[in-house]
Protein backbone atom coordinates (compact mmCIF):
# COMPACT_ATOMS: atom_id res chain seq x y z
CA UNK A 1 0.00 0.00 0.00
CA UNK A 2 2.83 2.34 0.94
CA UNK A 3 4.58 1.57 -2.35
CA UNK A 4 1.42 2.39 -4.33
CA UNK A 5 1.09 5.72 -2.46
CA UNK A 6 4.66 6.71 -3.35
CA UNK A 7 4.04 5.87 -7.03
CA UNK A 8 0.91 8.08 -7.06
CA UNK A 9 2.87 11.00 -5.60
CA UNK A 10 5.57 10.61 -8.26
CA UNK A 11 2.94 10.51 -11.04
CA UNK A 12 1.25 13.64 -9.65
CA UNK A 13 4.47 15.66 -9.69
CA UNK A 14 5.21 14.46 -13.24
CA UNK A 15 1.78 15.38 -14.59
CA UNK A 16 1.26 18.63 -12.66
CA UNK A 17 3.61 20.76 -14.82
CA UNK A 18 1.83 19.57 -17.94
CA UNK A 19 -1.59 20.41 -16.52
CA UNK A 20 -0.33 23.82 -15.40
CA UNK A 21 1.05 24.48 -18.87
CA UNK A 22 -2.28 23.57 -20.46
CA UNK A 23 -4.21 25.84 -18.13
CA UNK A 24 -2.00 28.90 -18.53
CA UNK A 25 -1.23 28.73 -22.27
CA UNK A 26 -3.36 31.10 -24.35
CA UNK A 27 -4.15 30.51 -28.02
CA UNK A 28 -2.50 32.85 -30.44
CA UNK A 29 -4.62 35.81 -31.40
CA UNK A 30 -6.43 35.11 -34.65
CA UNK A 31 -6.71 38.07 -36.98
CA UNK A 32 -10.32 38.85 -37.85
CA UNK A 33 -10.75 39.16 -41.61
CA UNK A 34 -13.72 40.73 -43.38
CA UNK A 35 -14.63 40.02 -47.01
CA UNK A 36 -17.19 42.27 -48.71
CA UNK A 37 -17.91 44.58 -51.62
CA UNK A 38 -16.17 47.95 -51.24
CA UNK A 39 -15.34 51.05 -53.27
CA UNK A 40 -11.62 51.85 -53.29
CA UNK A 41 -10.19 55.35 -53.82
CA UNK A 42 -6.79 55.56 -55.51
CA UNK A 43 -4.15 58.30 -55.61
CA UNK A 44 -2.20 59.71 -58.56
CA UNK A 45 0.06 56.64 -58.52
CA UNK A 46 -2.82 54.17 -58.58
CA UNK A 47 -2.28 53.06 -54.98
CA UNK A 48 -5.27 52.54 -52.70
CA UNK A 49 -5.47 55.25 -50.07
CA UNK A 50 -8.90 54.47 -48.64
CA UNK A 51 -12.00 52.40 -49.24
CA UNK A 52 -15.64 52.58 -48.25
CA UNK A 53 -17.92 49.63 -47.57
CA UNK A 54 -21.64 49.57 -48.23
CA UNK A 55 -22.43 50.29 -44.58
CA UNK A 56 -20.89 53.72 -45.07
CA UNK A 57 -17.66 53.04 -43.14
CA UNK A 58 -14.49 54.53 -44.63
CA UNK A 59 -11.04 53.12 -43.82
CA UNK A 60 -7.62 54.60 -44.51
CA UNK A 61 -5.10 52.35 -46.26
CA UNK A 62 -1.36 52.57 -46.82
CA UNK A 63 -1.00 49.97 -49.53
CA UNK A 64 1.70 49.67 -52.21
CA UNK A 65 0.96 46.14 -53.34
CA UNK A 66 -1.93 46.88 -55.69
CA UNK A 67 -1.66 49.19 -58.69
CA UNK A 68 -5.01 50.37 -60.07
CA UNK A 69 -6.16 53.21 -62.35
CA UNK A 70 -5.05 56.51 -60.81
CA UNK A 71 -7.33 59.07 -59.14
CA UNK A 72 -10.45 56.99 -59.51
CA UNK A 73 -13.04 54.90 -57.70
CA UNK A 74 -12.62 51.15 -58.09
CA UNK A 75 -15.31 48.65 -57.13
CA UNK A 76 -14.13 45.27 -55.88
CA UNK A 77 -14.45 42.46 -53.36
CA UNK A 78 -11.97 43.15 -50.59
CA UNK A 79 -10.63 40.96 -47.80
CA UNK A 80 -9.22 43.14 -45.02
CA UNK A 81 -8.57 43.52 -41.32
CA UNK A 82 -9.32 46.59 -39.23
CA UNK A 83 -6.50 48.24 -37.32
CA UNK A 84 -6.43 51.13 -34.87
CA UNK A 85 -8.69 54.10 -35.50
CA UNK A 86 -9.87 54.24 -39.10
CA UNK A 87 -6.98 52.21 -40.48
CA UNK A 88 -7.30 48.90 -42.34
CA UNK A 89 -4.95 46.42 -43.99
CA UNK A 90 -5.94 44.84 -47.31
CA UNK A 91 -5.25 41.12 -47.59
CA UNK A 92 -6.75 40.46 -51.01
CA UNK A 93 -8.75 42.04 -53.81
CA UNK A 94 -11.11 40.30 -56.23
CA UNK A 95 -12.16 41.85 -59.51
CA UNK A 96 -15.82 42.65 -60.10
CA UNK A 97 -17.71 43.38 -63.31
CA UNK A 98 -19.09 46.92 -62.96
CA UNK A 99 -20.28 47.32 -66.53
CA UNK A 100 -23.59 49.01 -67.15
CA UNK A 101 -26.28 46.45 -67.93
CA UNK A 102 -26.97 45.86 -71.62
CA UNK A 103 -30.57 46.44 -72.67
CA UNK A 104 -32.36 43.23 -73.56
CA UNK A 105 -33.39 44.61 -76.94
CA UNK A 106 -29.69 45.04 -77.83
CA UNK A 107 -28.63 41.46 -77.15
CA UNK A 108 -26.97 39.54 -79.97
CA UNK A 109 -28.90 36.38 -80.93
CA UNK A 110 -26.75 33.28 -80.58
CA UNK A 111 -24.24 34.99 -78.28
CA UNK A 112 -26.58 35.91 -75.47
CA UNK A 113 -28.50 33.08 -73.84
CA UNK A 114 -30.03 32.58 -70.41
CA UNK A 115 -28.51 29.29 -69.37
CA UNK A 116 -28.73 28.26 -65.73
CA UNK A 117 -26.64 29.63 -62.86
CA UNK A 118 -26.99 29.92 -59.09
CA UNK A 119 -26.82 32.92 -56.76
CA UNK A 120 -24.67 32.82 -53.63
CA UNK A 121 -25.72 36.29 -52.47
CA UNK A 122 -27.26 39.49 -53.79
CA UNK A 123 -28.17 42.88 -52.34
CA UNK A 124 -28.54 46.55 -53.22
CA UNK A 125 -25.89 48.80 -51.69
CA UNK A 126 -23.36 51.47 -52.55
CA UNK A 127 -25.41 52.46 -55.60
CA UNK A 128 -25.12 48.99 -57.13
CA UNK A 129 -26.96 45.72 -57.40
CA UNK A 130 -24.24 43.45 -56.02
CA UNK A 131 -24.48 39.82 -57.09
CA UNK A 132 -22.27 36.78 -56.52
CA UNK A 133 -23.03 34.35 -59.37
CA UNK A 134 -22.06 30.68 -59.35
CA UNK A 135 -21.64 28.97 -62.69
CA UNK A 136 -20.61 25.37 -63.22
CA UNK A 137 -17.83 24.52 -65.63
CA UNK A 138 -16.17 21.29 -66.72
CA UNK A 139 -12.72 22.23 -65.42
CA UNK A 140 -10.67 25.32 -64.60
CA UNK A 141 -9.68 25.75 -68.26
CA UNK A 142 -13.28 25.79 -69.53
CA UNK A 143 -14.12 29.39 -68.55
CA UNK A 144 -13.49 30.57 -72.11
CA UNK A 145 -16.62 28.70 -73.22
CA UNK A 146 -18.85 30.81 -70.98
CA UNK A 147 -20.13 34.27 -71.82
CA UNK A 148 -21.80 36.23 -69.01
CA UNK A 149 -23.14 39.77 -69.12
CA UNK A 150 -25.45 41.94 -67.01
CA UNK A 151 -28.78 42.59 -68.70
CA UNK A 152 -31.56 45.15 -68.16
CA UNK A 153 -35.12 44.43 -69.27
CA UNK A 154 -36.97 47.47 -70.64
CA UNK A 155 -40.13 48.05 -68.65
CA UNK A 156 -42.33 51.07 -68.01
CA UNK A 157 -43.31 50.10 -64.46
CA UNK A 158 -40.44 47.99 -63.05
CA UNK A 159 -36.64 47.77 -62.97
CA UNK A 160 -35.56 44.23 -63.83
CA UNK A 161 -32.02 42.84 -64.23
CA UNK A 162 -30.46 39.48 -64.95
CA UNK A 163 -27.20 37.92 -66.09
CA UNK A 164 -27.07 36.57 -69.63
CA UNK A 165 -25.19 33.27 -69.44
CA UNK A 166 -24.12 31.34 -72.50
CA UNK A 167 -22.54 28.14 -71.19
CA UNK A 168 -21.24 27.06 -74.59
CA UNK A 169 -22.81 23.66 -73.87
CA UNK A 170 -20.09 23.07 -71.31
CA UNK A 171 -20.54 20.11 -68.94
CA UNK A 172 -21.31 21.39 -65.42
CA UNK A 173 -18.88 19.79 -62.97
CA UNK A 174 -17.12 22.34 -60.70
CA UNK A 175 -18.31 25.71 -59.46
CA UNK A 176 -16.78 29.09 -60.23
CA UNK A 177 -17.80 32.45 -58.70
CA UNK A 178 -18.32 35.64 -60.68
CA UNK A 179 -18.83 39.03 -59.03
CA UNK A 180 -21.12 41.71 -60.46
CA UNK A 181 -21.76 45.28 -59.32
CA UNK A 182 -24.49 46.55 -61.64
CA UNK A 183 -24.71 50.38 -61.49
CA UNK A 184 -28.22 51.55 -60.63
CA UNK A 185 -27.81 55.19 -61.65
CA UNK A 186 -29.76 56.31 -64.68
CA UNK A 187 -32.87 54.18 -64.18
CA UNK A 188 -34.94 56.83 -62.42
CA UNK A 189 -34.96 54.91 -59.15
CA UNK A 190 -36.16 56.62 -56.01
CA UNK A 191 -35.79 55.62 -52.37
CA UNK A 192 -37.82 52.50 -51.48
CA UNK A 193 -38.40 51.55 -55.13
CA UNK A 194 -38.19 47.82 -55.88
CA UNK A 195 -35.37 46.35 -57.95
CA UNK A 196 -35.92 42.89 -59.45
CA UNK A 197 -33.39 40.25 -60.45
CA UNK A 198 -34.50 37.15 -62.33
CA UNK A 199 -32.65 34.02 -63.38
CA UNK A 200 -32.97 30.27 -63.93
CA UNK A 201 -31.08 28.05 -61.49
CA UNK A 202 -29.51 24.62 -61.95
CA UNK A 203 -32.66 22.99 -60.58
CA UNK A 204 -34.43 24.35 -63.68
CA UNK A 205 -36.45 26.76 -61.53
CA UNK A 206 -37.33 30.29 -62.63
CA UNK A 207 -36.38 32.58 -59.76
CA UNK A 208 -36.98 36.25 -59.08
CA UNK A 209 -35.40 38.27 -56.28
CA UNK A 210 -36.69 41.59 -54.97
CA UNK A 211 -34.63 44.36 -53.37
CA UNK A 212 -35.47 47.75 -51.91
CA UNK A 213 -33.49 50.63 -53.35
CA UNK A 214 -31.94 52.71 -50.55
PDB file of C-alpha atoms in Angstrom:
ATOM      1  CA  UNK A   1       0.000   0.000   0.000  1.00  0.00           C
ATOM      2  CA  UNK A   2       2.827   2.340   0.938  1.00  0.00           C
ATOM      3  CA  UNK A   3       4.582   1.574  -2.350  1.00  0.00           C
ATOM      4  CA  UNK A   4       1.422   2.395  -4.331  1.00  0.00           C
ATOM      5  CA  UNK A   5       1.086   5.716  -2.456  1.00  0.00           C
ATOM      6  CA  UNK A   6       4.655   6.707  -3.351  1.00  0.00           C
ATOM      7  CA  UNK A   7       4.036   5.868  -7.033  1.00  0.00           C
ATOM      8  CA  UNK A   8       0.906   8.080  -7.058  1.00  0.00           C
ATOM      9  CA  UNK A   9       2.873  10.995  -5.598  1.00  0.00           C
ATOM     10  CA  UNK A  10       5.568  10.607  -8.259  1.00  0.00           C
ATOM     11  CA  UNK A  11       2.940  10.514 -11.039  1.00  0.00           C
ATOM     12  CA  UNK A  12       1.251  13.642  -9.652  1.00  0.00           C
ATOM     13  CA  UNK A  13       4.474  15.656  -9.693  1.00  0.00           C
ATOM     14  CA  UNK A  14       5.214  14.461 -13.239  1.00  0.00           C
ATOM     15  CA  UNK A  15       1.779  15.378 -14.587  1.00  0.00           C
ATOM     16  CA  UNK A  16       1.265  18.627 -12.658  1.00  0.00           C
ATOM     17  CA  UNK A  17       3.612  20.765 -14.817  1.00  0.00           C
ATOM     18  CA  UNK A  18       1.833  19.569 -17.943  1.00  0.00           C
ATOM     19  CA  UNK A  19      -1.590  20.409 -16.525  1.00  0.00           C
ATOM     20  CA  UNK A  20      -0.329  23.815 -15.398  1.00  0.00           C
ATOM     21  CA  UNK A  21       1.048  24.475 -18.872  1.00  0.00           C
ATOM     22  CA  UNK A  22      -2.280  23.568 -20.455  1.00  0.00           C
ATOM     23  CA  UNK A  23      -4.211  25.836 -18.126  1.00  0.00           C
ATOM     24  CA  UNK A  24      -1.999  28.896 -18.534  1.00  0.00           C
ATOM     25  CA  UNK A  25      -1.229  28.729 -22.272  1.00  0.00           C
ATOM     26  CA  UNK A  26      -3.360  31.095 -24.351  1.00  0.00           C
ATOM     27  CA  UNK A  27      -4.155  30.508 -28.021  1.00  0.00           C
ATOM     28  CA  UNK A  28      -2.497  32.848 -30.443  1.00  0.00           C
ATOM     29  CA  UNK A  29      -4.624  35.809 -31.401  1.00  0.00           C
ATOM     30  CA  UNK A  30      -6.426  35.110 -34.651  1.00  0.00           C
ATOM     31  CA  UNK A  31      -6.708  38.071 -36.978  1.00  0.00           C
ATOM     32  CA  UNK A  32     -10.325  38.848 -37.849  1.00  0.00           C
ATOM     33  CA  UNK A  33     -10.753  39.160 -41.606  1.00  0.00           C
ATOM     34  CA  UNK A  34     -13.719  40.727 -43.381  1.00  0.00           C
ATOM     35  CA  UNK A  35     -14.630  40.021 -47.012  1.00  0.00           C
ATOM     36  CA  UNK A  36     -17.192  42.272 -48.710  1.00  0.00           C
ATOM     37  CA  UNK A  37     -17.914  44.584 -51.625  1.00  0.00           C
ATOM     38  CA  UNK A  38     -16.166  47.953 -51.244  1.00  0.00           C
ATOM     39  CA  UNK A  39     -15.340  51.045 -53.272  1.00  0.00           C
ATOM     40  CA  UNK A  40     -11.619  51.850 -53.286  1.00  0.00           C
ATOM     41  CA  UNK A  41     -10.195  55.350 -53.823  1.00  0.00           C
ATOM     42  CA  UNK A  42      -6.790  55.565 -55.514  1.00  0.00           C
ATOM     43  CA  UNK A  43      -4.153  58.303 -55.613  1.00  0.00           C
ATOM     44  CA  UNK A  44      -2.200  59.710 -58.557  1.00  0.00           C
ATOM     45  CA  UNK A  45       0.061  56.640 -58.522  1.00  0.00           C
ATOM     46  CA  UNK A  46      -2.817  54.168 -58.579  1.00  0.00           C
ATOM     47  CA  UNK A  47      -2.280  53.060 -54.983  1.00  0.00           C
ATOM     48  CA  UNK A  48      -5.273  52.536 -52.700  1.00  0.00           C
ATOM     49  CA  UNK A  49      -5.465  55.248 -50.070  1.00  0.00           C
ATOM     50  CA  UNK A  50      -8.902  54.471 -48.642  1.00  0.00           C
ATOM     51  CA  UNK A  51     -11.996  52.395 -49.238  1.00  0.00           C
ATOM     52  CA  UNK A  52     -15.644  52.581 -48.247  1.00  0.00           C
ATOM     53  CA  UNK A  53     -17.917  49.631 -47.574  1.00  0.00           C
ATOM     54  CA  UNK A  54     -21.645  49.570 -48.233  1.00  0.00           C
ATOM     55  CA  UNK A  55     -22.429  50.289 -44.579  1.00  0.00           C
ATOM     56  CA  UNK A  56     -20.893  53.723 -45.068  1.00  0.00           C
ATOM     57  CA  UNK A  57     -17.664  53.041 -43.144  1.00  0.00           C
ATOM     58  CA  UNK A  58     -14.489  54.529 -44.626  1.00  0.00           C
ATOM     59  CA  UNK A  59     -11.044  53.124 -43.819  1.00  0.00           C
ATOM     60  CA  UNK A  60      -7.615  54.597 -44.511  1.00  0.00           C
ATOM     61  CA  UNK A  61      -5.100  52.345 -46.257  1.00  0.00           C
ATOM     62  CA  UNK A  62      -1.359  52.571 -46.818  1.00  0.00           C
ATOM     63  CA  UNK A  63      -1.003  49.967 -49.535  1.00  0.00           C
ATOM     64  CA  UNK A  64       1.705  49.671 -52.212  1.00  0.00           C
ATOM     65  CA  UNK A  65       0.958  46.145 -53.336  1.00  0.00           C
ATOM     66  CA  UNK A  66      -1.932  46.879 -55.693  1.00  0.00           C
ATOM     67  CA  UNK A  67      -1.656  49.189 -58.691  1.00  0.00           C
ATOM     68  CA  UNK A  68      -5.006  50.365 -60.066  1.00  0.00           C
ATOM     69  CA  UNK A  69      -6.158  53.205 -62.349  1.00  0.00           C
ATOM     70  CA  UNK A  70      -5.045  56.508 -60.806  1.00  0.00           C
ATOM     71  CA  UNK A  71      -7.327  59.073 -59.142  1.00  0.00           C
ATOM     72  CA  UNK A  72     -10.453  56.991 -59.514  1.00  0.00           C
ATOM     73  CA  UNK A  73     -13.037  54.899 -57.705  1.00  0.00           C
ATOM     74  CA  UNK A  74     -12.625  51.154 -58.086  1.00  0.00           C
ATOM     75  CA  UNK A  75     -15.315  48.654 -57.134  1.00  0.00           C
ATOM     76  CA  UNK A  76     -14.127  45.267 -55.884  1.00  0.00           C
ATOM     77  CA  UNK A  77     -14.450  42.459 -53.364  1.00  0.00           C
ATOM     78  CA  UNK A  78     -11.968  43.150 -50.589  1.00  0.00           C
ATOM     79  CA  UNK A  79     -10.627  40.963 -47.803  1.00  0.00           C
ATOM     80  CA  UNK A  80      -9.222  43.144 -45.017  1.00  0.00           C
ATOM     81  CA  UNK A  81      -8.572  43.518 -41.319  1.00  0.00           C
ATOM     82  CA  UNK A  82      -9.318  46.591 -39.227  1.00  0.00           C
ATOM     83  CA  UNK A  83      -6.497  48.236 -37.317  1.00  0.00           C
ATOM     84  CA  UNK A  84      -6.427  51.128 -34.870  1.00  0.00           C
ATOM     85  CA  UNK A  85      -8.691  54.096 -35.499  1.00  0.00           C
ATOM     86  CA  UNK A  86      -9.868  54.244 -39.099  1.00  0.00           C
ATOM     87  CA  UNK A  87      -6.982  52.207 -40.476  1.00  0.00           C
ATOM     88  CA  UNK A  88      -7.297  48.896 -42.336  1.00  0.00           C
ATOM     89  CA  UNK A  89      -4.954  46.423 -43.994  1.00  0.00           C
ATOM     90  CA  UNK A  90      -5.936  44.844 -47.314  1.00  0.00           C
ATOM     91  CA  UNK A  91      -5.247  41.116 -47.594  1.00  0.00           C
ATOM     92  CA  UNK A  92      -6.746  40.457 -51.008  1.00  0.00           C
ATOM     93  CA  UNK A  93      -8.750  42.040 -53.814  1.00  0.00           C
ATOM     94  CA  UNK A  94     -11.105  40.304 -56.232  1.00  0.00           C
ATOM     95  CA  UNK A  95     -12.162  41.846 -59.510  1.00  0.00           C
ATOM     96  CA  UNK A  96     -15.820  42.649 -60.104  1.00  0.00           C
ATOM     97  CA  UNK A  97     -17.706  43.381 -63.310  1.00  0.00           C
ATOM     98  CA  UNK A  98     -19.093  46.922 -62.957  1.00  0.00           C
ATOM     99  CA  UNK A  99     -20.277  47.322 -66.529  1.00  0.00           C
ATOM    100  CA  UNK A 100     -23.587  49.015 -67.152  1.00  0.00           C
ATOM    101  CA  UNK A 101     -26.283  46.450 -67.927  1.00  0.00           C
ATOM    102  CA  UNK A 102     -26.975  45.859 -71.616  1.00  0.00           C
ATOM    103  CA  UNK A 103     -30.573  46.440 -72.671  1.00  0.00           C
ATOM    104  CA  UNK A 104     -32.361  43.231 -73.559  1.00  0.00           C
ATOM    105  CA  UNK A 105     -33.387  44.609 -76.937  1.00  0.00           C
ATOM    106  CA  UNK A 106     -29.689  45.038 -77.826  1.00  0.00           C
ATOM    107  CA  UNK A 107     -28.633  41.456 -77.151  1.00  0.00           C
ATOM    108  CA  UNK A 108     -26.969  39.543 -79.968  1.00  0.00           C
ATOM    109  CA  UNK A 109     -28.903  36.378 -80.933  1.00  0.00           C
ATOM    110  CA  UNK A 110     -26.751  33.276 -80.578  1.00  0.00           C
ATOM    111  CA  UNK A 111     -24.242  34.985 -78.284  1.00  0.00           C
ATOM    112  CA  UNK A 112     -26.583  35.908 -75.469  1.00  0.00           C
ATOM    113  CA  UNK A 113     -28.503  33.077 -73.840  1.00  0.00           C
ATOM    114  CA  UNK A 114     -30.031  32.575 -70.415  1.00  0.00           C
ATOM    115  CA  UNK A 115     -28.513  29.287 -69.366  1.00  0.00           C
ATOM    116  CA  UNK A 116     -28.729  28.260 -65.728  1.00  0.00           C
ATOM    117  CA  UNK A 117     -26.638  29.633 -62.860  1.00  0.00           C
ATOM    118  CA  UNK A 118     -26.990  29.920 -59.086  1.00  0.00           C
ATOM    119  CA  UNK A 119     -26.818  32.915 -56.763  1.00  0.00           C
ATOM    120  CA  UNK A 120     -24.674  32.818 -53.629  1.00  0.00           C
ATOM    121  CA  UNK A 121     -25.724  36.293 -52.469  1.00  0.00           C
ATOM    122  CA  UNK A 122     -27.264  39.488 -53.790  1.00  0.00           C
ATOM    123  CA  UNK A 123     -28.172  42.876 -52.339  1.00  0.00           C
ATOM    124  CA  UNK A 124     -28.540  46.553 -53.219  1.00  0.00           C
ATOM    125  CA  UNK A 125     -25.895  48.804 -51.691  1.00  0.00           C
ATOM    126  CA  UNK A 126     -23.360  51.468 -52.554  1.00  0.00           C
ATOM    127  CA  UNK A 127     -25.413  52.461 -55.597  1.00  0.00           C
ATOM    128  CA  UNK A 128     -25.118  48.986 -57.125  1.00  0.00           C
ATOM    129  CA  UNK A 129     -26.960  45.717 -57.398  1.00  0.00           C
ATOM    130  CA  UNK A 130     -24.235  43.450 -56.019  1.00  0.00           C
ATOM    131  CA  UNK A 131     -24.476  39.823 -57.094  1.00  0.00           C
ATOM    132  CA  UNK A 132     -22.274  36.777 -56.524  1.00  0.00           C
ATOM    133  CA  UNK A 133     -23.034  34.351 -59.373  1.00  0.00           C
ATOM    134  CA  UNK A 134     -22.055  30.682 -59.346  1.00  0.00           C
ATOM    135  CA  UNK A 135     -21.635  28.972 -62.693  1.00  0.00           C
ATOM    136  CA  UNK A 136     -20.613  25.369 -63.223  1.00  0.00           C
ATOM    137  CA  UNK A 137     -17.833  24.520 -65.628  1.00  0.00           C
ATOM    138  CA  UNK A 138     -16.172  21.290 -66.725  1.00  0.00           C
ATOM    139  CA  UNK A 139     -12.724  22.226 -65.417  1.00  0.00           C
ATOM    140  CA  UNK A 140     -10.673  25.319 -64.603  1.00  0.00           C
ATOM    141  CA  UNK A 141      -9.685  25.752 -68.261  1.00  0.00           C
ATOM    142  CA  UNK A 142     -13.278  25.790 -69.533  1.00  0.00           C
ATOM    143  CA  UNK A 143     -14.120  29.387 -68.550  1.00  0.00           C
ATOM    144  CA  UNK A 144     -13.488  30.575 -72.112  1.00  0.00           C
ATOM    145  CA  UNK A 145     -16.625  28.697 -73.219  1.00  0.00           C
ATOM    146  CA  UNK A 146     -18.851  30.808 -70.984  1.00  0.00           C
ATOM    147  CA  UNK A 147     -20.134  34.274 -71.820  1.00  0.00           C
ATOM    148  CA  UNK A 148     -21.797  36.228 -69.009  1.00  0.00           C
ATOM    149  CA  UNK A 149     -23.138  39.771 -69.122  1.00  0.00           C
ATOM    150  CA  UNK A 150     -25.450  41.938 -67.005  1.00  0.00           C
ATOM    151  CA  UNK A 151     -28.784  42.592 -68.698  1.00  0.00           C
ATOM    152  CA  UNK A 152     -31.560  45.150 -68.158  1.00  0.00           C
ATOM    153  CA  UNK A 153     -35.122  44.434 -69.265  1.00  0.00           C
ATOM    154  CA  UNK A 154     -36.968  47.469 -70.641  1.00  0.00           C
ATOM    155  CA  UNK A 155     -40.125  48.054 -68.648  1.00  0.00           C
ATOM    156  CA  UNK A 156     -42.325  51.067 -68.007  1.00  0.00           C
ATOM    157  CA  UNK A 157     -43.311  50.097 -64.457  1.00  0.00           C
ATOM    158  CA  UNK A 158     -40.438  47.992 -63.051  1.00  0.00           C
ATOM    159  CA  UNK A 159     -36.644  47.773 -62.973  1.00  0.00           C
ATOM    160  CA  UNK A 160     -35.557  44.231 -63.830  1.00  0.00           C
ATOM    161  CA  UNK A 161     -32.022  42.845 -64.228  1.00  0.00           C
ATOM    162  CA  UNK A 162     -30.462  39.480 -64.949  1.00  0.00           C
ATOM    163  CA  UNK A 163     -27.201  37.918 -66.089  1.00  0.00           C
ATOM    164  CA  UNK A 164     -27.067  36.572 -69.629  1.00  0.00           C
ATOM    165  CA  UNK A 165     -25.195  33.269 -69.439  1.00  0.00           C
ATOM    166  CA  UNK A 166     -24.118  31.343 -72.504  1.00  0.00           C
ATOM    167  CA  UNK A 167     -22.537  28.139 -71.185  1.00  0.00           C
ATOM    168  CA  UNK A 168     -21.239  27.061 -74.591  1.00  0.00           C
ATOM    169  CA  UNK A 169     -22.815  23.664 -73.869  1.00  0.00           C
ATOM    170  CA  UNK A 170     -20.092  23.068 -71.306  1.00  0.00           C
ATOM    171  CA  UNK A 171     -20.539  20.115 -68.937  1.00  0.00           C
ATOM    172  CA  UNK A 172     -21.315  21.385 -65.416  1.00  0.00           C
ATOM    173  CA  UNK A 173     -18.880  19.793 -62.966  1.00  0.00           C
ATOM    174  CA  UNK A 174     -17.124  22.335 -60.705  1.00  0.00           C
ATOM    175  CA  UNK A 175     -18.306  25.710 -59.458  1.00  0.00           C
ATOM    176  CA  UNK A 176     -16.781  29.088 -60.225  1.00  0.00           C
ATOM    177  CA  UNK A 177     -17.802  32.448 -58.703  1.00  0.00           C
ATOM    178  CA  UNK A 178     -18.322  35.640 -60.684  1.00  0.00           C
ATOM    179  CA  UNK A 179     -18.826  39.034 -59.029  1.00  0.00           C
ATOM    180  CA  UNK A 180     -21.117  41.712 -60.457  1.00  0.00           C
ATOM    181  CA  UNK A 181     -21.759  45.282 -59.315  1.00  0.00           C
ATOM    182  CA  UNK A 182     -24.491  46.552 -61.637  1.00  0.00           C
ATOM    183  CA  UNK A 183     -24.706  50.384 -61.488  1.00  0.00           C
ATOM    184  CA  UNK A 184     -28.222  51.551 -60.630  1.00  0.00           C
ATOM    185  CA  UNK A 185     -27.806  55.187 -61.646  1.00  0.00           C
ATOM    186  CA  UNK A 186     -29.764  56.312 -64.677  1.00  0.00           C
ATOM    187  CA  UNK A 187     -32.870  54.178 -64.181  1.00  0.00           C
ATOM    188  CA  UNK A 188     -34.942  56.826 -62.416  1.00  0.00           C
ATOM    189  CA  UNK A 189     -34.964  54.909 -59.148  1.00  0.00           C
ATOM    190  CA  UNK A 190     -36.161  56.625 -56.007  1.00  0.00           C
ATOM    191  CA  UNK A 191     -35.790  55.617 -52.374  1.00  0.00           C
ATOM    192  CA  UNK A 192     -37.819  52.505 -51.482  1.00  0.00           C
ATOM    193  CA  UNK A 193     -38.399  51.547 -55.131  1.00  0.00           C
ATOM    194  CA  UNK A 194     -38.192  47.815 -55.876  1.00  0.00           C
ATOM    195  CA  UNK A 195     -35.370  46.350 -57.948  1.00  0.00           C
ATOM    196  CA  UNK A 196     -35.919  42.892 -59.449  1.00  0.00           C
ATOM    197  CA  UNK A 197     -33.385  40.247 -60.447  1.00  0.00           C
ATOM    198  CA  UNK A 198     -34.497  37.152 -62.327  1.00  0.00           C
ATOM    199  CA  UNK A 199     -32.651  34.017 -63.381  1.00  0.00           C
ATOM    200  CA  UNK A 200     -32.968  30.272 -63.928  1.00  0.00           C
ATOM    201  CA  UNK A 201     -31.077  28.054 -61.494  1.00  0.00           C
ATOM    202  CA  UNK A 202     -29.509  24.624 -61.948  1.00  0.00           C
ATOM    203  CA  UNK A 203     -32.657  22.993 -60.584  1.00  0.00           C
ATOM    204  CA  UNK A 204     -34.433  24.351 -63.682  1.00  0.00           C
ATOM    205  CA  UNK A 205     -36.453  26.760 -61.528  1.00  0.00           C
ATOM    206  CA  UNK A 206     -37.328  30.286 -62.631  1.00  0.00           C
ATOM    207  CA  UNK A 207     -36.381  32.580 -59.761  1.00  0.00           C
ATOM    208  CA  UNK A 208     -36.983  36.252 -59.079  1.00  0.00           C
ATOM    209  CA  UNK A 209     -35.398  38.270 -56.282  1.00  0.00           C
ATOM    210  CA  UNK A 210     -36.687  41.593 -54.967  1.00  0.00           C
ATOM    211  CA  UNK A 211     -34.629  44.363 -53.369  1.00  0.00           C
ATOM    212  CA  UNK A 212     -35.473  47.749 -51.908  1.00  0.00           C
ATOM    213  CA  UNK A 213     -33.488  50.629 -53.352  1.00  0.00           C
ATOM    214  CA  UNK A 214     -31.936  52.705 -50.549  1.00  0.00           C
TER     215      UNK A 214
END
